[in-house]
Coordinates of C-alpha atoms in Angstrom, one line a residue:
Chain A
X1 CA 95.2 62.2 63.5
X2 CA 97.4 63.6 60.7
X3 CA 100.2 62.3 58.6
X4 CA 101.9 62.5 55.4
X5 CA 102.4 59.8 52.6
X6 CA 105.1 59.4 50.1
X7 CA 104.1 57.1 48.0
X8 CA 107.8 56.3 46.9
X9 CA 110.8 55.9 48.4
X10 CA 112.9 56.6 45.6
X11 CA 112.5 58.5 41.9
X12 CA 114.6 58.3 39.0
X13 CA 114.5 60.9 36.4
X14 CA 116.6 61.8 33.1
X15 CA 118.4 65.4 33.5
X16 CA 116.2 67.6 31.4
X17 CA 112.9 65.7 32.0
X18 CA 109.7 66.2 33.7
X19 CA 109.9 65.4 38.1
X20 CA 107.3 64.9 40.3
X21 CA 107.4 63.9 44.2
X22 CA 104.3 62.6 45.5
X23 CA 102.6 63.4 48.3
X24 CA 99.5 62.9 50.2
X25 CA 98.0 64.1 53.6
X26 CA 95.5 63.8 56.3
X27 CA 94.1 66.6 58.6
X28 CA 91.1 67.0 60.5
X29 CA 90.7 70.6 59.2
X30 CA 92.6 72.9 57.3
X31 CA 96.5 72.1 56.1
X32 CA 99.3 74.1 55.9
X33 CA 101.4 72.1 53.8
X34 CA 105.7 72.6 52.8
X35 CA 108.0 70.5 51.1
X36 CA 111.8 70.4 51.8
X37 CA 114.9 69.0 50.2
X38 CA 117.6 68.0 52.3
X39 CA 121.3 66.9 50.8
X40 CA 123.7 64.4 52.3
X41 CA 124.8 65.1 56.0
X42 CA 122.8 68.4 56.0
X43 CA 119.9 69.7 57.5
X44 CA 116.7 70.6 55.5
X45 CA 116.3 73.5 52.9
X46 CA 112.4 75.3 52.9
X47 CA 111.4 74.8 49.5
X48 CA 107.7 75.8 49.5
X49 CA 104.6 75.8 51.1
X50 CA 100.9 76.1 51.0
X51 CA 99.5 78.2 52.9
X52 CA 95.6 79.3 51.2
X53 CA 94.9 80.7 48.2
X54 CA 96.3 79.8 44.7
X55 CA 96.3 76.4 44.4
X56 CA 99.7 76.4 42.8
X57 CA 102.3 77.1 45.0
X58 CA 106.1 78.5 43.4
X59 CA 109.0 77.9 45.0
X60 CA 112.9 77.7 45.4
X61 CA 115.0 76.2 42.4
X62 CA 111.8 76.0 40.2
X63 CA 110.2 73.9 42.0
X64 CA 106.3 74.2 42.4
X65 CA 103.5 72.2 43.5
X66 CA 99.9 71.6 43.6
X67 CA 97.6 71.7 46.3
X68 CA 94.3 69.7 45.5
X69 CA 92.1 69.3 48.4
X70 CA 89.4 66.9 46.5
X71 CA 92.7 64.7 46.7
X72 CA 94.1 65.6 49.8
X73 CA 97.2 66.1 47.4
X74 CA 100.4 67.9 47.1
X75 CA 102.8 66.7 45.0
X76 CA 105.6 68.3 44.1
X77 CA 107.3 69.1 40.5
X78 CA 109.5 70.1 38.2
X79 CA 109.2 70.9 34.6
X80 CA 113.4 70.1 34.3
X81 CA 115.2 68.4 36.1
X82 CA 119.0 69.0 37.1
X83 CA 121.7 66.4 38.5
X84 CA 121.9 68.7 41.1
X85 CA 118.4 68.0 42.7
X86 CA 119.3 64.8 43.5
X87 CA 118.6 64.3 47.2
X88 CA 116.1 63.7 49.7
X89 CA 113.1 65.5 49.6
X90 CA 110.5 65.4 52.5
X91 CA 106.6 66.7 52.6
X92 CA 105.6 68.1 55.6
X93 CA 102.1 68.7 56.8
X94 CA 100.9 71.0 59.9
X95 CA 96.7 71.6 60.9
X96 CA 96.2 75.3 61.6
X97 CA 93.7 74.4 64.1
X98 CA 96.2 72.7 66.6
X99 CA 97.5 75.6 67.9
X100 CA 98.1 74.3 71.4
X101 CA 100.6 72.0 69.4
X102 CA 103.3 74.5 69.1
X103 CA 103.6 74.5 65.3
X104 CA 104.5 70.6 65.2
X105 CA 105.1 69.6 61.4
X106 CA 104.4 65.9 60.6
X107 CA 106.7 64.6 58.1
X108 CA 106.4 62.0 55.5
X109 CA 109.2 59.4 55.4
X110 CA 111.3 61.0 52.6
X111 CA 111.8 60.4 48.8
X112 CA 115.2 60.0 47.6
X113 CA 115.2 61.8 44.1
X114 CA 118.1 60.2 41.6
X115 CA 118.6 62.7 38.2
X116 CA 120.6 60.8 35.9
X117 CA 122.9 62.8 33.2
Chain B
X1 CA 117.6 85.9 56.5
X2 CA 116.4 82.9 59.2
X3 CA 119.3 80.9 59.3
X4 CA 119.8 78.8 62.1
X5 CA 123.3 77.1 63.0
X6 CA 124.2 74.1 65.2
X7 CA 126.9 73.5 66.9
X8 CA 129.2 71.0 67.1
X9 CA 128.6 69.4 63.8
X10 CA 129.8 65.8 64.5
X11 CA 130.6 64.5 67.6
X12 CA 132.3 61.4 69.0
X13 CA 132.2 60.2 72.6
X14 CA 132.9 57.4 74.8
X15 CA 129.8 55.7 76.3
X16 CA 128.6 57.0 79.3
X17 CA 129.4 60.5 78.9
X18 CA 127.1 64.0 78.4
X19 CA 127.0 65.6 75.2
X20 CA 125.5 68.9 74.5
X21 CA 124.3 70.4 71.1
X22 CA 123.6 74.3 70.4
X23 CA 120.7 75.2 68.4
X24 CA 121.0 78.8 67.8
X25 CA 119.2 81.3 65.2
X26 CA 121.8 83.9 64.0
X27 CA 119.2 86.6 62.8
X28 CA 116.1 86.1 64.3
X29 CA 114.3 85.4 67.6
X30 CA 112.7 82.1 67.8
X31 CA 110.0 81.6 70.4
X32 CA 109.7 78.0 69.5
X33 CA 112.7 75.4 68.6
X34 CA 112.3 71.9 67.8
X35 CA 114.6 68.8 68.1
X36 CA 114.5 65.9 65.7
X37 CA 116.7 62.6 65.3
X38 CA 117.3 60.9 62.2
X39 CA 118.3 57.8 60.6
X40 CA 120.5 57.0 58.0
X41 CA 117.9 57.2 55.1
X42 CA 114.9 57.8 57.1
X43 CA 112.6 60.5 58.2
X44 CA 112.7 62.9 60.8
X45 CA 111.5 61.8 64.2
X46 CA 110.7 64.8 66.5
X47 CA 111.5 64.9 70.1
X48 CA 110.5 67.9 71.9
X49 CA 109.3 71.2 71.1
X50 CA 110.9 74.0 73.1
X51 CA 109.5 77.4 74.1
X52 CA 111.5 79.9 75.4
X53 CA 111.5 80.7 79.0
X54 CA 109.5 77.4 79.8
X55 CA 109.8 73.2 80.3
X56 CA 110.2 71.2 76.6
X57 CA 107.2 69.4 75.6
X58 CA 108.6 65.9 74.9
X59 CA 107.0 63.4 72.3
X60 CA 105.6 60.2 73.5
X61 CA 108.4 57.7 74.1
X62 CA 111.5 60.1 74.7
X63 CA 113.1 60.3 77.9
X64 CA 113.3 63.7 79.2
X65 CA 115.8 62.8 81.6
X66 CA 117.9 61.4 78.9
X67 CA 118.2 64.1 76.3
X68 CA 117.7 67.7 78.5
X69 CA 116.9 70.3 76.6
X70 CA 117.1 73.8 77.6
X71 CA 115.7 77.0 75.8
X72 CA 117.3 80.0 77.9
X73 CA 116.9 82.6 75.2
X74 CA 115.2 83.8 72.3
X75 CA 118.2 82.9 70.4
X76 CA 119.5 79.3 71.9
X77 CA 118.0 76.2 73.2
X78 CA 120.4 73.3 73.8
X79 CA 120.3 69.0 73.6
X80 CA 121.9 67.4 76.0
X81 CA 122.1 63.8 75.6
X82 CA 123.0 62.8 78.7
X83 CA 125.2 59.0 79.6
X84 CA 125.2 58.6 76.0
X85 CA 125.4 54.9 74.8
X86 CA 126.1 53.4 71.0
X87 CA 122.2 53.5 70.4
X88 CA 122.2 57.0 70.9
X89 CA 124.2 57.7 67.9
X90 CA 122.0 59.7 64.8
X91 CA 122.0 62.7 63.1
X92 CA 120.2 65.4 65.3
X93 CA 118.8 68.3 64.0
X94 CA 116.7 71.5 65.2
X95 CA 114.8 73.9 63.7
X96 CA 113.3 77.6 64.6
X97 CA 110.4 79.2 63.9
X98 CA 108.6 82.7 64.1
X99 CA 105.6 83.4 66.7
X100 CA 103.3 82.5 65.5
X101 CA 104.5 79.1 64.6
X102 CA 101.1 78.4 63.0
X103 CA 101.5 79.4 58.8
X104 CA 105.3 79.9 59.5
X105 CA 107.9 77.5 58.5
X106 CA 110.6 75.9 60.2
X107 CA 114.4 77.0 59.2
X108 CA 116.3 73.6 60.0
X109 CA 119.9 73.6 61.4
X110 CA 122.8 71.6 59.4
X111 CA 123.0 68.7 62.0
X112 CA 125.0 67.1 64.7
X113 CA 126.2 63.9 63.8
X114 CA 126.6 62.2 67.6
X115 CA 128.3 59.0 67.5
X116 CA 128.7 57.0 70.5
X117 CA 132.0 54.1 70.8

């Protein structure tokens, strides 16, 4: 079966600091793997997503992550962090073998990102 | 590009009465919708996955008969919860995707916030 861990629920960071969001997964073959940010009363925002290939992935708002299969890894990071990346941030993870599954994502529970000034 | 709006985007209703959400994508054609429910603080929880032209395929523990969902057009698919009570109230949110839904992403809606007196 597959699913998604995030290890943490929440993350506190200084503004100008280092952020990572961490985030594990299980598939029975191959993942496609994407990470969104959702803000308060408002639907998700695509932030990135692994698809094959380079196993760094760049994204929206400087974001990137790292896909490490040896880990079954994705976390997701930030070399500076802004006050205005505080919000919820969900990994999602999809097997591109189940095709007869419609494109179903399965979601981790969420990590609430705090940046402090 | 891929934006997808919902309409209404809150709700209130007396118990016992049918509401209806729009999911619709404003600049593309989405083969394949998907409606989620979330708590406060929590992940989402996905509920059906709608092709166009055909039934929803409802996740284990929803009741079709309670929340209808319709997917006339490439465009629109529609939640209807239907004799809504106070448990029923959450944050429900679709999202679109491009055929294949395989290596695509999903573009999320902002949310209906349904509450229930």
């Amino acid at each position: 079966a597959q699913s998604v861990a995030q290890p943490e629920d929440q993350v506190n960071v200084a503004e100008g600091n280092p952020l990572t969001v961490k985030c594990t997964y299980s598939v029975s073959g191959n993942p496609y793997l994407f990470w969104y940010v959702q803000y308060p009363n408002r639907g998700l925002q695509f932030l990135l997503k692994y698809i094959t290939g380079d196993n760094l992935v760049k994204g929206s708002y400087g974001f990137e992550a790292e896909f490490n299969k040896s880990q079954t890894s994705f976390h997701l990071k930030k070399p500076s962090a802004l006050v205005s990346d505080s919000a919820l941030y969900f990994c999602a993870v999809r097997d591109h073998m189940i095709y007869n599954q419609g494109g179903k994502l399965i979601f981790g529970q969420g990590t609430e990102l705090s940046v402090k000034p | 590009g891929a934006v997808v709006s919902q309409h209404p985007s809150w709700v209130i209703c007396k118990s016992g009465t049918s509401v209806k959400i729009e999911c619709r994508s404003l600049d593309f054609q989405a083969t394949t919708m998907f409606w989620y429910r979330q708590f406060p603080k929590q992940s989402l929880m996905l509920m059906a996955t709608s092709n166009e032209g055909s039934k929803a395929t409802y996740e284990q523990g929803v009741e079709k008969d309670k929340f209808l969902i319709n997917h006339a057009s490439l465009t629109l698919s529609t939640l209807t919860v239907t004799s809504a009570h106070p448990e029923d109230s959450s944050f429900y949110i679709c999202s679109a995707s491009f055929f294949p839904p395989g290596s695509n992403e999903q573009f999320f809606g902002p949310g209906t916030r349904l509450t229930v007196l």
